[in-house]
Amino acid sequence: MPKVAILTDSNSGITQSEGREMGIRVIPMPFRINGVDYFEDINLTQEEFYAKLKEGGDISTSQPSPQDVTDTWDELLKEYDQVVYIPMSSGLSSSCQTAIMLADDYDGKVEVVNNQRISVTQRASIRDAMLLAKKGLNAKEIKDKLEADKFHSSIYITLDTLYYLKKGGRITPAAAAIGTLLKIKPVLQIQGEKLDEFAKARTIAQAKTMMINAVKNDREGRVSENGKYKTVLQIAHSDNLGAAKVFAGELKDVFPDVDDIEINALSLSVSCHIGPGALAVAVSRVETE
Amino acid sequence: MSANTIDVALLKKMFLSGAKNLDNNKEYINELNVFPVPDGDTGTNMTMTIMSAANDVFNLENPDMVTLCKSISSGSLRGARGNSGVILSQLLRGFTKVAKGYDTLDVAILSAACDKAVETAYKAVMKPKEGTILTVARGIAEKAAELFENGEEDINAFYQACLEHGQKVLDSTPDLLPVLKEAGVVDSGGEGLLTFLRGAYEAFCGKEIEFSMDNDTKKKAETTRKLPTDQPVSAVPEDIKFGYCTEFIILLEGKVFNIQMENEFKDFLESIGDSIVCVPDEELVKVHVHTNDPGLAIQRALKYGQLTNLKIDNMRLENKEKVEKENAKAAETAAAPEEKEEPKETGFISVAAGSGFADIFRNLGADYVIEGGQTMNPSTEDMLNAISQINAKTIYILPNNSNIIMAANQARDLTEDKEIIVIPTKTVPQGISALISFVPEMSGAENEAAMTEAISLVKTGQITYAVRDTSIDGHEIHQGDYMGLSDKSILSNGTDLENVFEETVKGLVDDMTEIISIYYGSDVKEEDAVALKDKIAENYPNCDIDLQNGGQPVYYYVISAE
């Protein structure tokens, strides 16, 4: 049974200390704010980030440097036989593509998972990977299993404001579709590789109902296939913990069979595009113990 | 005059005479509005509904009964606008369903036809309300049945008795509908129906009427039918009544141009042409008129100041060129094999008055915005026109006015090649919220449910002025007062617009309100609207306030709380 290391990036929302506790490694995502480079959770906290975002700072994200990626792999391979690397969705960043290319030189010792997850659904994948490694699967088998579940998750996010989405200009299809004059709470969906508009609401209350209905449909339908597979529900937010807690309570009323709904902060790479005050709910198919 | 039958020639005359009588009295019927709003239009709606049929009927030469009935039925159905108009069209449809089976009509047939008319109309209304045109129609039908059973054969006596009874029922409508009583009026739709029947009776008695399409009505009917763009050019130059499109700007340079001068000038322009636009700003007046004598317009305008940006086009020549070009193009496309574009999944039609509202709807994805609203209810035909313009499998219609929903439903029932879903929005903010909550990935039924649900979350207030003294819901209202109306009642009234505005907002907002939207109309200055918005923002710190230019006529402000 090979000894497999699990590696992800900070888009998963897993902090450095959490990673240590879980026994996995987390590559920090680099940010450039007003011309200065930062690394998520290394020399940039959530609080600092939101303060700079609200000040209107010029924030850009980039992928981890290839050097950092291969250095981490090399380091892990001293202790492990194989590495499974789960980077953020290839639909939202080219870091996955870069990693796949870099892994070519590692003779199958490093497997890069292209399962198009981000934030809390990426986090769910990490847990699956850990479970599968524990069950004795090798890196390639783990990668194949995770990729087979690529479309068995979705995230719905309600934005408090369109401001950041418009400003970033990066998520153009969504931004273009909702480029309107009115005050609207857009509900976005991340499923597979794209972040796109799902619906629009006039109020948060209405948006929450839309997200709950959508997640309920997905959960019963393609994610669990009528209860055949195990699922998890997660809540994510950007600097909006109070609302997230209230939302968790509301979700528990709708899904009495779900015992635990985890709340996590959205990764900063997502937050910098959608701004603070966002609220999200995700459903993912997960491995059983 | 005594007769036992009505033949097709007489029925034709009677129908046209009824239509004419309705047209002559429409203003009076318009005024019988419960809410003393400036845009009561039951009379206009009923007239336009019937004129659409009357025009067809007028052009029939020696028709047989089947042709005449078909003409009356389909013409009024397509021309139907407003609730009373739709009900009137259904009454005519029911009546003609029976009548078309006979060459001449006697009391037995008339009574059966009245019965069918009422049955058809009641079916068309989801929640029939008593104290309305329906009650009057039913009263007449019941009287007709009674007379027939009692062996009445003379149509004159029969008709007179029916009219008398109809009047009695009409007079009792205030007892059935308390709002009528409080406002001191009878039901306007019922009055319209009787006006039509009385006109028809005059023709029965032998009074010759001269029927011609009244210019005003015709013009109005045409303007709403006009399409905003891509109207196929078929007009021949002879159709252009006023040949020169004349545009210029008057520079005021400090001179006064008050409302009185504006009205005088507009009246003058109207006397020499049509399609008039006259928009005064602080420093200038923008003028547009179609006329046969541009010199007169210019001469008159010089009284107010210097002119600039003059532009005069000969529309007759231009139109001729355009028609020729279009015809050439049409010939070309006809020669080429027709390539039909694949229809998209969904399309949206919205009804709104005001350029700002139209922009908002287009921005939210509406394919077609029908100009109209309380002031001008679009007809079933306007809806059908819009439907034909959109190449989509499913089309949602947002009527945005309770008086337009029935016309939309009628259009839905007349459409066969597309799925039409009418979302029963009663106000423009309801329409906006319904459209916003559309989810492309959901099915038609799911969206219909979601959009209808969205309507229930919107409370709308509208601010206008009173056209007469009245009292409603315990509010003493004086002519000229500002009034704040909610979806169902009067929230506030008074002489101070700001006060009325604040009281109206107060009546709409509750603890659950997250967003207050304010749409200001064409008669409101932007800075005044901004000042009111700031005040509201101060009073309701927990709510988001959204200020938009609705550009709507008649209503100073449209407000919604969600």
CSV table of N, CA, C and O in Angstrom, one decimal, chain B residues 66 368 389 547:
chain,number,residue,atom,x,y,z
B,66,VAL,N,-74.0,34.7,-40.8
B,66,VAL,CA,-72.7,34.0,-40.4
B,66,VAL,C,-71.5,35.0,-40.5
B,66,VAL,O,-70.7,35.1,-39.6
B,368,TYR,N,-39.8,42.6,-25.7
B,368,TYR,CA,-40.8,43.5,-26.3
B,368,TYR,C,-41.5,44.2,-25.2
B,368,TYR,O,-42.1,43.6,-24.3
B,389,GLN,N,-43.9,38.9,-33.0
B,389,GLN,CA,-42.6,39.5,-33.2
B,389,GLN,C,-41.4,38.7,-32.5
B,389,GLN,O,-40.3,38.9,-32.8
B,547,LEU,N,-33.6,54.4,-6.3
B,547,LEU,CA,-34.3,55.4,-7.1
B,547,LEU,C,-34.1,55.2,-8.6
B,547,LEU,O,-32.9,55.1,-9.0
